[in-house]
Amino acid sequence: MGAKDKQQQPAHVAIEINLPNGGSFGPEDLALIDAIRSVRSIIGASRALGLSYRKCWLTVDALNRTFESPVVATFPGRRGGGAEITPFGERLVALYRSIERHAGTSAKKSLDELTASLDWEFDPKARVVGAERDLA
């Protein structure tokens, strides 16, 4: 991806919500929910996202235990099996996206200022090499 491609992508705010009961909800959870909605299965979502089935299943389990209502309903052993997002899960996604939009709108001016001061030749992969060199 060249400097010109990077300039066409606006800076954005990524939200990680840390809940008072110890649970959390963030972009990775949202991606998993979107994948489950699309393929209607946890194993299918794990394949689509390139994650282990165990990680996806544990994430779904944690989400379902974080809230009083389940986020994902699973149907093990039923013909066709699968999973689907519950009405509460859909509301959770809508609330998260609303928070994301509000945060992005509120931060737009600051993000624009940060974007204007970027070094477009920066290579994130070189950052590690440079840091290791500086330590030597």
mmCIF file of N, CA and C in Angstrom:
data_model
loop_
_atom_site.group_PDB
_atom_site.id
_atom_site.type_symbol
_atom_site.label_atom_id
_atom_site.label_comp_id
_atom_site.label_asym_id
_atom_site.label_seq_id
_atom_site.Cartn_x
_atom_site.Cartn_y
_atom_site.Cartn_z
ATOM 1 N N MET A 1 0.856 -1.172 0.000
ATOM 2 C CA MET A 1 0.000 0.000 0.000
ATOM 3 C C MET A 1 0.899 1.231 0.000
ATOM 4 N N GLY A 2 0.765 2.037 -1.035
ATOM 5 C CA GLY A 2 1.598 3.228 -1.156
ATOM 6 C C GLY A 2 1.068 4.381 -0.331
ATOM 7 N N ALA A 3 1.858 5.473 -0.303
ATOM 8 C CA ALA A 3 1.474 6.665 0.465
ATOM 9 C C ALA A 3 0.149 7.227 -0.027
ATOM 10 N N LYS A 4 -0.085 7.169 -1.340
ATOM 11 C CA LYS A 4 -1.327 7.716 -1.893
ATOM 12 C C LYS A 4 -2.540 6.924 -1.393
ATOM 13 N N ASP A 5 -2.413 5.581 -1.327
ATOM 14 C CA ASP A 5 -3.513 4.746 -0.826
ATOM 15 C C ASP A 5 -3.811 5.059 0.634
ATOM 16 N N LYS A 6 -2.766 5.254 1.431
ATOM 17 C CA LYS A 6 -2.946 5.556 2.844
ATOM 18 C C LYS A 6 -3.678 6.878 3.022
ATOM 19 N N GLN A 7 -3.366 7.861 2.184
ATOM 20 C CA GLN A 7 -3.975 9.184 2.315
ATOM 21 C C GLN A 7 -5.474 9.140 2.030
ATOM 22 N N GLN A 8 -5.939 8.165 1.256
ATOM 23 C CA GLN A 8 -7.352 8.076 0.924
ATOM 24 C C GLN A 8 -8.173 7.432 2.034
ATOM 25 N N GLN A 9 -7.519 6.793 2.972
ATOM 26 C CA GLN A 9 -8.217 6.167 4.092
ATOM 27 C C GLN A 9 -8.218 7.132 5.267
ATOM 28 N N PRO A 10 -9.395 7.568 5.705
ATOM 29 C CA PRO A 10 -9.419 8.521 6.825
ATOM 30 C C PRO A 10 -9.051 7.844 8.144
ATOM 31 N N ALA A 11 -8.498 8.631 9.043
ATOM 32 C CA ALA A 11 -8.249 8.133 10.395
ATOM 33 C C ALA A 11 -9.603 7.841 11.033
ATOM 34 N N HIS A 12 -9.639 6.882 11.912
ATOM 35 C CA HIS A 12 -10.900 6.549 12.564
ATOM 36 C C HIS A 12 -10.645 6.169 14.023
ATOM 37 N N VAL A 13 -11.688 6.192 14.775
ATOM 38 C CA VAL A 13 -11.635 5.827 16.186
ATOM 39 C C VAL A 13 -12.113 4.386 16.318
ATOM 40 N N ALA A 14 -11.343 3.555 17.009
ATOM 41 C CA ALA A 14 -11.757 2.187 17.313
ATOM 42 C C ALA A 14 -12.110 2.151 18.795
ATOM 43 N N ILE A 15 -13.292 1.664 19.095
ATOM 44 C CA ILE A 15 -13.796 1.687 20.466
ATOM 45 C C ILE A 15 -13.698 0.301 21.099
ATOM 46 N N GLU A 16 -13.142 0.259 22.282
ATOM 47 C CA GLU A 16 -13.153 -0.942 23.122
ATOM 48 C C GLU A 16 -13.915 -0.544 24.377
ATOM 49 N N ILE A 17 -15.061 -1.178 24.591
ATOM 50 C CA ILE A 17 -15.885 -0.844 25.748
ATOM 51 C C ILE A 17 -15.550 -1.824 26.872
ATOM 52 N N ASN A 18 -15.080 -1.290 27.979
ATOM 53 C CA ASN A 18 -14.797 -2.101 29.172
ATOM 54 C C ASN A 18 -15.939 -1.887 30.143
ATOM 55 N N LEU A 19 -16.675 -2.948 30.414
ATOM 56 C CA LEU A 19 -17.895 -2.871 31.213
ATOM 57 C C LEU A 19 -17.601 -3.046 32.703
ATOM 58 N N PRO A 20 -18.447 -2.472 33.555
ATOM 59 C CA PRO A 20 -18.198 -2.520 35.001
ATOM 60 C C PRO A 20 -18.209 -3.921 35.604
ATOM 61 N N ASN A 21 -18.810 -4.903 34.911
ATOM 62 C CA ASN A 21 -18.820 -6.266 35.454
ATOM 63 C C ASN A 21 -17.597 -7.076 35.015
ATOM 64 N N GLY A 22 -16.650 -6.418 34.336
ATOM 65 C CA GLY A 22 -15.438 -7.091 33.886
ATOM 66 C C GLY A 22 -15.487 -7.543 32.439
ATOM 67 N N GLY A 23 -16.656 -7.494 31.829
ATOM 68 C CA GLY A 23 -16.776 -7.853 30.420
ATOM 69 C C GLY A 23 -16.273 -6.729 29.532
ATOM 70 N N SER A 24 -16.161 -7.033 28.253
ATOM 71 C CA SER A 24 -15.746 -6.018 27.292
ATOM 72 C C SER A 24 -16.397 -6.300 25.945
ATOM 73 N N PHE A 25 -16.370 -5.275 25.096
ATOM 74 C CA PHE A 25 -16.917 -5.422 23.743
ATOM 75 C C PHE A 25 -16.141 -4.488 22.842
ATOM 76 N N GLY A 26 -15.611 -5.031 21.744
ATOM 77 C CA GLY A 26 -14.808 -4.209 20.853
ATOM 78 C C GLY A 26 -14.888 -4.674 19.412
ATOM 79 N N PRO A 27 -13.982 -4.157 18.584
ATOM 80 C CA PRO A 27 -14.011 -4.454 17.149
ATOM 81 C C PRO A 27 -13.915 -5.943 16.823
ATOM 82 N N GLU A 28 -13.129 -6.689 17.591
ATOM 83 C CA GLU A 28 -12.999 -8.122 17.318
ATOM 84 C C GLU A 28 -14.311 -8.851 17.590
ATOM 85 N N ASP A 29 -15.002 -8.451 18.664
ATOM 86 C CA ASP A 29 -16.301 -9.054 18.983
ATOM 87 C C ASP A 29 -17.312 -8.725 17.885
ATOM 88 N N LEU A 30 -17.276 -7.490 17.436
ATOM 89 C CA LEU A 30 -18.184 -7.059 16.368
ATOM 90 C C LEU A 30 -17.928 -7.847 15.085
ATOM 91 N N ALA A 31 -16.655 -8.048 14.743
ATOM 92 C CA ALA A 31 -16.313 -8.813 13.545
ATOM 93 C C ALA A 31 -16.828 -10.251 13.654
ATOM 94 N N LEU A 32 -16.712 -10.840 14.847
ATOM 95 C CA LEU A 32 -17.200 -12.205 15.046
ATOM 96 C C LEU A 32 -18.721 -12.250 14.903
ATOM 97 N N ILE A 33 -19.412 -11.299 15.494
ATOM 98 C CA ILE A 33 -20.877 -11.262 15.372
ATOM 99 C C ILE A 33 -21.281 -11.105 13.905
ATOM 100 N N ASP A 34 -20.612 -10.212 13.196
ATOM 101 C CA ASP A 34 -20.923 -10.018 11.770
ATOM 102 C C ASP A 34 -20.695 -11.302 10.977
ATOM 103 N N ALA A 35 -19.601 -12.017 11.285
ATOM 104 C CA ALA A 35 -19.315 -13.268 10.581
ATOM 105 C C ALA A 35 -20.357 -14.338 10.916
ATOM 106 N N ILE A 36 -20.754 -14.436 12.169
ATOM 107 C CA ILE A 36 -21.775 -15.417 12.557
ATOM 108 C C ILE A 36 -23.094 -15.075 11.867
ATOM 109 N N ARG A 37 -23.429 -13.797 11.819
ATOM 110 C CA ARG A 37 -24.659 -13.380 11.133
ATOM 111 C C ARG A 37 -24.614 -13.811 9.665
ATOM 112 N N SER A 38 -23.459 -13.682 9.056
ATOM 113 C CA SER A 38 -23.305 -13.994 7.639
ATOM 114 C C SER A 38 -23.362 -15.489 7.345
ATOM 115 N N VAL A 39 -22.625 -16.286 8.122
ATOM 116 C CA VAL A 39 -22.530 -17.721 7.825
ATOM 117 C C VAL A 39 -23.395 -18.598 8.716
ATOM 118 N N ARG A 40 -23.990 -18.016 9.770
ATOM 119 C CA ARG A 40 -24.904 -18.706 10.680
ATOM 120 C C ARG A 40 -24.268 -19.908 11.381
ATOM 121 N N SER A 41 -22.966 -19.759 11.682
ATOM 122 C CA SER A 41 -22.285 -20.825 12.405
ATOM 123 C C SER A 41 -21.007 -20.271 13.021
ATOM 124 N N ILE A 42 -20.660 -20.788 14.207
ATOM 125 C CA ILE A 42 -19.432 -20.341 14.868
ATOM 126 C C ILE A 42 -18.218 -20.904 14.142
ATOM 127 N N ILE A 43 -18.288 -22.169 13.738
ATOM 128 C CA ILE A 43 -17.140 -22.747 13.039
ATOM 129 C C ILE A 43 -16.937 -22.061 11.683
ATOM 130 N N GLY A 44 -18.030 -21.740 11.010
ATOM 131 C CA GLY A 44 -17.914 -21.020 9.738
ATOM 132 C C GLY A 44 -17.332 -19.630 9.933
ATOM 133 N N ALA A 45 -17.740 -18.975 11.015
ATOM 134 C CA ALA A 45 -17.210 -17.643 11.322
ATOM 135 C C ALA A 45 -15.720 -17.733 11.637
ATOM 136 N N SER A 46 -15.316 -18.794 12.353
ATOM 137 C CA SER A 46 -13.896 -18.945 12.684
ATOM 138 C C SER A 46 -13.077 -19.104 11.407
ATOM 139 N N ARG A 47 -13.595 -19.861 10.465
ATOM 140 C CA ARG A 47 -12.890 -20.039 9.182
ATOM 141 C C ARG A 47 -12.829 -18.718 8.421
ATOM 142 N N ALA A 48 -13.952 -18.003 8.388
ATOM 143 C CA ALA A 48 -14.006 -16.735 7.650
ATOM 144 C C ALA A 48 -13.043 -15.701 8.231
ATOM 145 N N LEU A 49 -12.859 -15.722 9.542
ATOM 146 C CA LEU A 49 -11.996 -14.742 10.200
ATOM 147 C C LEU A 49 -10.558 -15.223 10.359
ATOM 148 N N GLY A 50 -10.318 -16.509 10.078
ATOM 149 C CA GLY A 50 -8.977 -17.058 10.244
ATOM 150 C C GLY A 50 -8.582 -17.237 11.704
ATOM 151 N N LEU A 51 -9.581 -17.476 12.556
ATOM 152 C CA LEU A 51 -9.345 -17.681 13.988
ATOM 153 C C LEU A 51 -9.670 -19.126 14.342
ATOM 154 N N SER A 52 -9.157 -19.568 15.469
ATOM 155 C CA SER A 52 -9.473 -20.929 15.893
ATOM 156 C C SER A 52 -10.936 -21.002 16.340
ATOM 157 N N TYR A 53 -11.521 -22.183 16.159
ATOM 158 C CA TYR A 53 -12.896 -22.392 16.608
ATOM 159 C C TYR A 53 -12.986 -22.159 18.108
ATOM 160 N N ARG A 54 -11.976 -22.633 18.849
ATOM 161 C CA ARG A 54 -11.981 -22.483 20.316
ATOM 162 C C ARG A 54 -12.032 -21.012 20.714
ATOM 163 N N LYS A 55 -11.214 -20.164 20.085
ATOM 164 C CA LYS A 55 -11.214 -18.740 20.407
ATOM 165 C C LYS A 55 -12.593 -18.129 20.128
ATOM 166 N N CYS A 56 -13.177 -18.493 18.988
ATOM 167 C CA CYS A 56 -14.500 -17.953 18.643
ATOM 168 C C CYS A 56 -15.559 -18.442 19.622
ATOM 169 N N TRP A 57 -15.528 -19.729 19.948
ATOM 170 C CA TRP A 57 -16.518 -20.277 20.875
ATOM 171 C C TRP A 57 -16.372 -19.624 22.249
ATOM 172 N N LEU A 58 -15.134 -19.459 22.724
ATOM 173 C CA LEU A 58 -14.915 -18.820 24.025
ATOM 174 C C LEU A 58 -15.372 -17.357 24.013
ATOM 175 N N THR A 59 -15.185 -16.673 22.903
ATOM 176 C CA THR A 59 -15.641 -15.286 22.783
ATOM 177 C C THR A 59 -17.159 -15.222 22.836
ATOM 178 N N VAL A 60 -17.833 -16.110 22.106
ATOM 179 C CA VAL A 60 -19.299 -16.154 22.136
ATOM 180 C C VAL A 60 -19.780 -16.468 23.546
ATOM 181 N N ASP A 61 -19.148 -17.431 24.188
ATOM 182 C CA ASP A 61 -19.525 -17.797 25.551
ATOM 183 C C ASP A 61 -19.358 -16.608 26.501
ATOM 184 N N ALA A 62 -18.237 -15.895 26.384
ATOM 185 C CA ALA A 62 -18.003 -14.720 27.245
ATOM 186 C C ALA A 62 -19.045 -13.640 26.978
ATOM 187 N N LEU A 63 -19.355 -13.392 25.716
ATOM 188 C CA LEU A 63 -20.383 -12.388 25.389
ATOM 189 C C LEU A 63 -21.725 -12.787 25.988
ATOM 190 N N ASN A 64 -22.088 -14.043 25.851
ATOM 191 C CA ASN A 64 -23.379 -14.499 26.369
ATOM 192 C C ASN A 64 -23.445 -14.432 27.893
ATOM 193 N N ARG A 65 -22.308 -14.583 28.567
ATOM 194 C CA ARG A 65 -22.288 -14.501 30.022
ATOM 195 C C ARG A 65 -22.145 -13.067 30.532
ATOM 196 N N THR A 66 -21.667 -12.161 29.687
ATOM 197 C CA THR A 66 -21.463 -10.766 30.083
ATOM 198 C C THR A 66 -22.795 -10.053 30.312
ATOM 199 N N PHE A 67 -23.781 -10.400 29.524
ATOM 200 C CA PHE A 67 -25.076 -9.712 29.572
ATOM 201 C C PHE A 67 -26.163 -10.644 30.102
ATOM 202 N N GLU A 68 -27.258 -10.057 30.582
ATOM 203 C CA GLU A 68 -28.375 -10.853 31.093
ATOM 204 C C GLU A 68 -29.053 -11.644 29.981
ATOM 205 N N SER A 69 -29.037 -11.101 28.770
ATOM 206 C CA SER A 69 -29.625 -11.782 27.613
ATOM 207 C C SER A 69 -28.508 -12.271 26.710
ATOM 208 N N PRO A 70 -28.693 -13.429 26.070
ATOM 209 C CA PRO A 70 -27.638 -13.928 25.180
ATOM 210 C C PRO A 70 -27.473 -13.043 23.946
ATOM 211 N N VAL A 71 -26.253 -13.004 23.443
ATOM 212 C CA VAL A 71 -25.926 -12.254 22.232
ATOM 213 C C VAL A 71 -26.050 -13.163 21.016
ATOM 214 N N VAL A 72 -25.628 -14.410 21.186
ATOM 215 C CA VAL A 72 -25.663 -15.408 20.112
ATOM 216 C C VAL A 72 -26.408 -16.634 20.624
ATOM 217 N N ALA A 73 -27.358 -17.118 19.835
ATOM 218 C CA ALA A 73 -28.062 -18.362 20.147
ATOM 219 C C ALA A 73 -27.419 -19.468 19.321
ATOM 220 N N THR A 74 -27.137 -20.593 19.961
ATOM 221 C CA THR A 74 -26.539 -21.718 19.242
ATOM 222 C C THR A 74 -27.512 -22.884 19.231
ATOM 223 N N PHE A 75 -27.382 -23.699 18.215
ATOM 224 C CA PHE A 75 -28.277 -24.832 18.035
ATOM 225 C C PHE A 75 -27.470 -26.102 17.794
ATOM 226 N N PRO A 76 -26.720 -26.568 18.807
ATOM 227 C CA PRO A 76 -25.918 -27.780 18.621
ATOM 228 C C PRO A 76 -26.812 -29.006 18.526
ATOM 229 N N GLY A 77 -26.403 -29.931 17.684
ATOM 230 C CA GLY A 77 -27.129 -31.184 17.591
ATOM 231 C C GLY A 77 -28.410 -31.100 16.792
ATOM 232 N N ARG A 78 -28.909 -29.931 16.522
ATOM 233 C CA ARG A 78 -30.109 -29.800 15.711
ATOM 234 C C ARG A 78 -29.724 -29.994 14.254
ATOM 235 N N ARG A 79 -30.603 -30.531 13.490
ATOM 236 C CA ARG A 79 -30.280 -30.755 12.081
ATOM 237 C C ARG A 79 -29.847 -29.439 11.451
ATOM 238 N N GLY A 80 -28.650 -29.415 10.951
ATOM 239 C CA GLY A 80 -28.105 -28.190 10.386
ATOM 240 C C GLY A 80 -27.344 -27.379 11.413
ATOM 241 N N GLY A 81 -27.624 -27.612 12.698
ATOM 242 C CA GLY A 81 -26.920 -26.891 13.761
ATOM 243 C C GLY A 81 -26.885 -25.405 13.501
ATOM 244 N N GLY A 82 -25.816 -24.770 13.915
ATOM 245 C CA GLY A 82 -25.627 -23.376 13.591
ATOM 246 C C GLY A 82 -25.789 -22.435 14.756
ATOM 247 N N ALA A 83 -25.786 -21.162 14.415
ATOM 248 C CA ALA A 83 -25.883 -20.095 15.403
ATOM 249 C C ALA A 83 -26.537 -18.889 14.743
ATOM 250 N N GLU A 84 -27.151 -18.068 15.567
ATOM 251 C CA GLU A 84 -27.729 -16.827 15.043
ATOM 252 C C GLU A 84 -27.635 -15.738 16.095
ATOM 253 N N ILE A 85 -27.628 -14.519 15.623
ATOM 254 C CA ILE A 85 -27.565 -13.373 16.514
ATOM 255 C C ILE A 85 -28.964 -13.138 17.068
ATOM 256 N N THR A 86 -29.056 -12.975 18.365
ATOM 257 C CA THR A 86 -30.351 -12.756 19.020
ATOM 258 C C THR A 86 -30.790 -11.300 18.810
ATOM 259 N N PRO A 87 -32.059 -11.004 19.087
ATOM 260 C CA PRO A 87 -32.493 -9.606 19.028
ATOM 261 C C PRO A 87 -31.653 -8.701 19.949
ATOM 262 N N PHE A 88 -31.283 -9.217 21.147
ATOM 263 C CA PHE A 88 -30.418 -8.425 22.015
ATOM 264 C C PHE A 88 -29.047 -8.228 21.365
ATOM 265 N N GLY A 89 -28.509 -9.262 20.721
ATOM 266 C CA GLY A 89 -27.227 -9.146 20.020
ATOM 267 C C GLY A 89 -27.276 -8.080 18.940
ATOM 268 N N GLU A 90 -28.382 -8.022 18.210
ATOM 269 C CA GLU A 90 -28.549 -6.989 17.178
ATOM 270 C C GLU A 90 -28.588 -5.602 17.824
ATOM 271 N N ARG A 91 -29.255 -5.486 18.972
ATOM 272 C CA ARG A 91 -29.312 -4.198 19.679
ATOM 273 C C ARG A 91 -27.925 -3.814 20.192
ATOM 274 N N LEU A 92 -27.162 -4.771 20.691
ATOM 275 C CA LEU A 92 -25.798 -4.520 21.149
ATOM 276 C C LEU A 92 -24.951 -3.960 20.003
ATOM 277 N N VAL A 93 -25.057 -4.562 18.831
ATOM 278 C CA VAL A 93 -24.314 -4.086 17.660
ATOM 279 C C VAL A 93 -24.746 -2.656 17.310
ATOM 280 N N ALA A 94 -26.046 -2.391 17.330
ATOM 281 C CA ALA A 94 -26.546 -1.048 17.003
ATOM 282 C C ALA A 94 -26.032 -0.016 18.006
ATOM 283 N N LEU A 95 -26.036 -0.363 19.292
ATOM 284 C CA LEU A 95 -25.530 0.558 20.321
ATOM 285 C C LEU A 95 -24.036 0.814 20.135
ATOM 286 N N TYR A 96 -23.276 -0.238 19.867
ATOM 287 C CA TYR A 96 -21.843 -0.103 19.656
ATOM 288 C C TYR A 96 -21.564 0.811 18.462
ATOM 289 N N ARG A 97 -22.251 0.566 17.362
ATOM 290 C CA ARG A 97 -22.027 1.398 16.159
ATOM 291 C C ARG A 97 -22.432 2.845 16.397
ATOM 292 N N SER A 98 -23.458 3.061 17.209
ATOM 293 C CA SER A 98 -23.858 4.425 17.562
ATOM 294 C C SER A 98 -22.749 5.110 18.362
ATOM 295 N N ILE A 99 -22.185 4.396 19.330
ATOM 296 C CA ILE A 99 -21.079 4.946 20.127
ATOM 297 C C ILE A 99 -19.893 5.261 19.212
ATOM 298 N N GLU A 100 -19.611 4.362 18.294
ATOM 299 C CA GLU A 100 -18.508 4.555 17.343
ATOM 300 C C GLU A 100 -18.727 5.809 16.489
ATOM 301 N N ARG A 101 -19.947 5.966 15.970
ATOM 302 C CA ARG A 101 -20.260 7.147 15.143
ATOM 303 C C ARG A 101 -20.117 8.431 15.945
ATOM 304 N N HIS A 102 -20.674 8.446 17.169
ATOM 305 C CA HIS A 102 -20.587 9.648 18.005
ATOM 306 C C HIS A 102 -19.136 9.988 18.333
ATOM 307 N N ALA A 103 -18.352 8.968 18.675
ATOM 308 C CA ALA A 103 -16.942 9.202 18.999
ATOM 309 C C ALA A 103 -16.194 9.714 17.769
ATOM 310 N N GLY A 104 -16.455 9.120 16.615
ATOM 311 C CA GLY A 104 -15.799 9.552 15.382
ATOM 312 C C GLY A 104 -16.151 10.976 15.018
ATOM 313 N N THR A 105 -17.430 11.328 15.180
ATOM 314 C CA THR A 105 -17.875 12.691 14.886
ATOM 315 C C THR A 105 -17.230 13.676 15.853
ATOM 316 N N SER A 106 -17.214 13.333 17.116
ATOM 317 C CA SER A 106 -16.622 14.208 18.133
ATOM 318 C C SER A 106 -15.121 14.387 17.915
ATOM 319 N N ALA A 107 -14.471 13.356 17.428
ATOM 320 C CA ALA A 107 -13.017 13.395 17.277
ATOM 321 C C ALA A 107 -12.553 13.862 15.900
ATOM 322 N N LYS A 108 -13.475 14.144 14.983
ATOM 323 C CA LYS A 108 -13.099 14.450 13.599
ATOM 324 C C LYS A 108 -12.067 15.560 13.489
ATOM 325 N N LYS A 109 -12.281 16.664 14.153
ATOM 326 C CA LYS A 109 -11.355 17.796 14.052
ATOM 327 C C LYS A 109 -9.957 17.390 14.540
ATOM 328 N N SER A 110 -9.895 16.712 15.652
ATOM 329 C CA SER A 110 -8.600 16.265 16.186
ATOM 330 C C SER A 110 -7.951 15.236 15.270
ATOM 331 N N LEU A 111 -8.751 14.315 14.719
ATOM 332 C CA LEU A 111 -8.204 13.314 13.800
ATOM 333 C C LEU A 111 -7.668 13.978 12.536
ATOM 334 N N ASP A 112 -8.382 14.985 12.040
ATOM 335 C CA ASP A 112 -7.916 15.716 10.855
ATOM 336 C C ASP A 112 -6.570 16.386 11.131
ATOM 337 N N GLU A 113 -6.432 16.972 12.325
ATOM 338 C CA GLU A 113 -5.168 17.619 12.688
ATOM 339 C C GLU A 113 -4.042 16.588 12.772
ATOM 340 N N LEU A 114 -4.325 15.440 13.394
ATOM 341 C CA LEU A 114 -3.313 14.384 13.476
ATOM 342 C C LEU A 114 -2.939 13.879 12.088
ATOM 343 N N THR A 115 -3.941 13.678 11.239
ATOM 344 C CA THR A 115 -3.705 13.193 9.883
ATOM 345 C C THR A 115 -2.828 14.164 9.097
ATOM 346 N N ALA A 116 -3.065 15.462 9.277
ATOM 347 C CA ALA A 116 -2.281 16.475 8.565
ATOM 348 C C ALA A 116 -0.811 16.442 8.965
ATOM 349 N N SER A 117 -0.499 15.902 10.123
ATOM 350 C CA SER A 117 0.894 15.891 10.587
ATOM 351 C C SER A 117 1.572 14.530 10.421
ATOM 352 N N LEU A 118 0.963 13.623 9.659
ATOM 353 C CA LEU A 118 1.542 12.289 9.470
ATOM 354 C C LEU A 118 2.713 12.301 8.496
ATOM 355 N N ASP A 119 3.657 11.423 8.724
ATOM 356 C CA ASP A 119 4.746 11.157 7.789
ATOM 357 C C ASP A 119 4.259 10.016 6.895
ATOM 358 N N TRP A 120 3.941 10.308 5.633
ATOM 359 C CA TRP A 120 3.344 9.329 4.732
ATOM 360 C C TRP A 120 4.348 8.288 4.254
ATOM 361 N N GLU A 121 5.609 8.467 4.569
ATOM 362 C CA GLU A 121 6.621 7.476 4.209
ATOM 363 C C GLU A 121 6.810 6.439 5.318
ATOM 364 N N PHE A 122 6.131 6.632 6.449
ATOM 365 C CA PHE A 122 6.238 5.717 7.589
ATOM 366 C C PHE A 122 5.836 4.314 7.177
ATOM 367 N N ASP A 123 6.645 3.331 7.556
ATOM 368 C CA ASP A 123 6.358 1.923 7.307
ATOM 369 C C ASP A 123 6.211 1.239 8.662
ATOM 370 N N PRO A 124 4.969 0.845 9.045
ATOM 371 C CA PRO A 124 4.766 0.240 10.368
ATOM 372 C C PRO A 124 5.630 -0.998 10.599
ATOM 373 N N LYS A 125 5.963 -1.728 9.555
ATOM 374 C CA LYS A 125 6.791 -2.927 9.716
ATOM 375 C C LYS A 125 8.219 -2.549 10.068
ATOM 376 N N ALA A 126 8.676 -1.400 9.612
ATOM 377 C CA ALA A 126 10.041 -0.954 9.894
ATOM 378 C C ALA A 126 10.180 -0.456 11.326
ATOM 379 N N ARG A 127 9.077 -0.132 11.961
ATOM 380 C CA ARG A 127 9.087 0.401 13.327
ATOM 381 C C ARG A 127 9.773 -0.572 14.282
ATOM 382 N N VAL A 128 9.481 -1.847 14.180
ATOM 383 C CA VAL A 128 10.070 -2.853 15.062
ATOM 384 C C VAL A 128 11.567 -2.949 14.827
ATOM 385 N N VAL A 129 11.971 -2.974 13.580
ATOM 386 C CA VAL A 129 13.385 -3.071 13.245
ATOM 387 C C VAL A 129 14.116 -1.857 13.793
ATOM 388 N N GLY A 130 13.545 -0.652 13.601
ATOM 389 C CA GLY A 130 14.163 0.568 14.090
ATOM 390 C C GLY A 130 14.278 0.569 15.605
ATOM 391 N N ALA A 131 13.261 0.083 16.295
ATOM 392 C CA ALA A 131 13.284 0.046 17.759
ATOM 393 C C ALA A 131 14.358 -0.921 18.241
ATOM 394 N N GLU A 132 14.496 -2.059 17.584
ATOM 395 C CA GLU A 132 15.523 -3.023 17.972
ATOM 396 C C GLU A 132 16.917 -2.446 17.739
ATOM 397 N N ARG A 133 17.069 -1.704 16.633
ATOM 398 C CA ARG A 133 18.346 -1.087 16.314
ATOM 399 C C ARG A 133 18.707 -0.058 17.367
ATOM 400 N N ASP A 134 17.723 0.732 17.810
ATOM 401 C CA ASP A 134 17.961 1.770 18.790
ATOM 402 C C ASP A 134 18.386 1.198 20.145
ATOM 403 N N LEU A 135 17.947 -0.033 20.436
ATOM 404 C CA LEU A 135 18.292 -0.663 21.708
ATOM 405 C C LEU A 135 19.707 -1.233 21.702
ATOM 406 N N ALA A 136 20.221 -1.490 20.533
ATOM 407 C CA ALA A 136 21.560 -2.120 20.425
ATOM 408 C C ALA A 136 22.668 -1.150 20.766
#
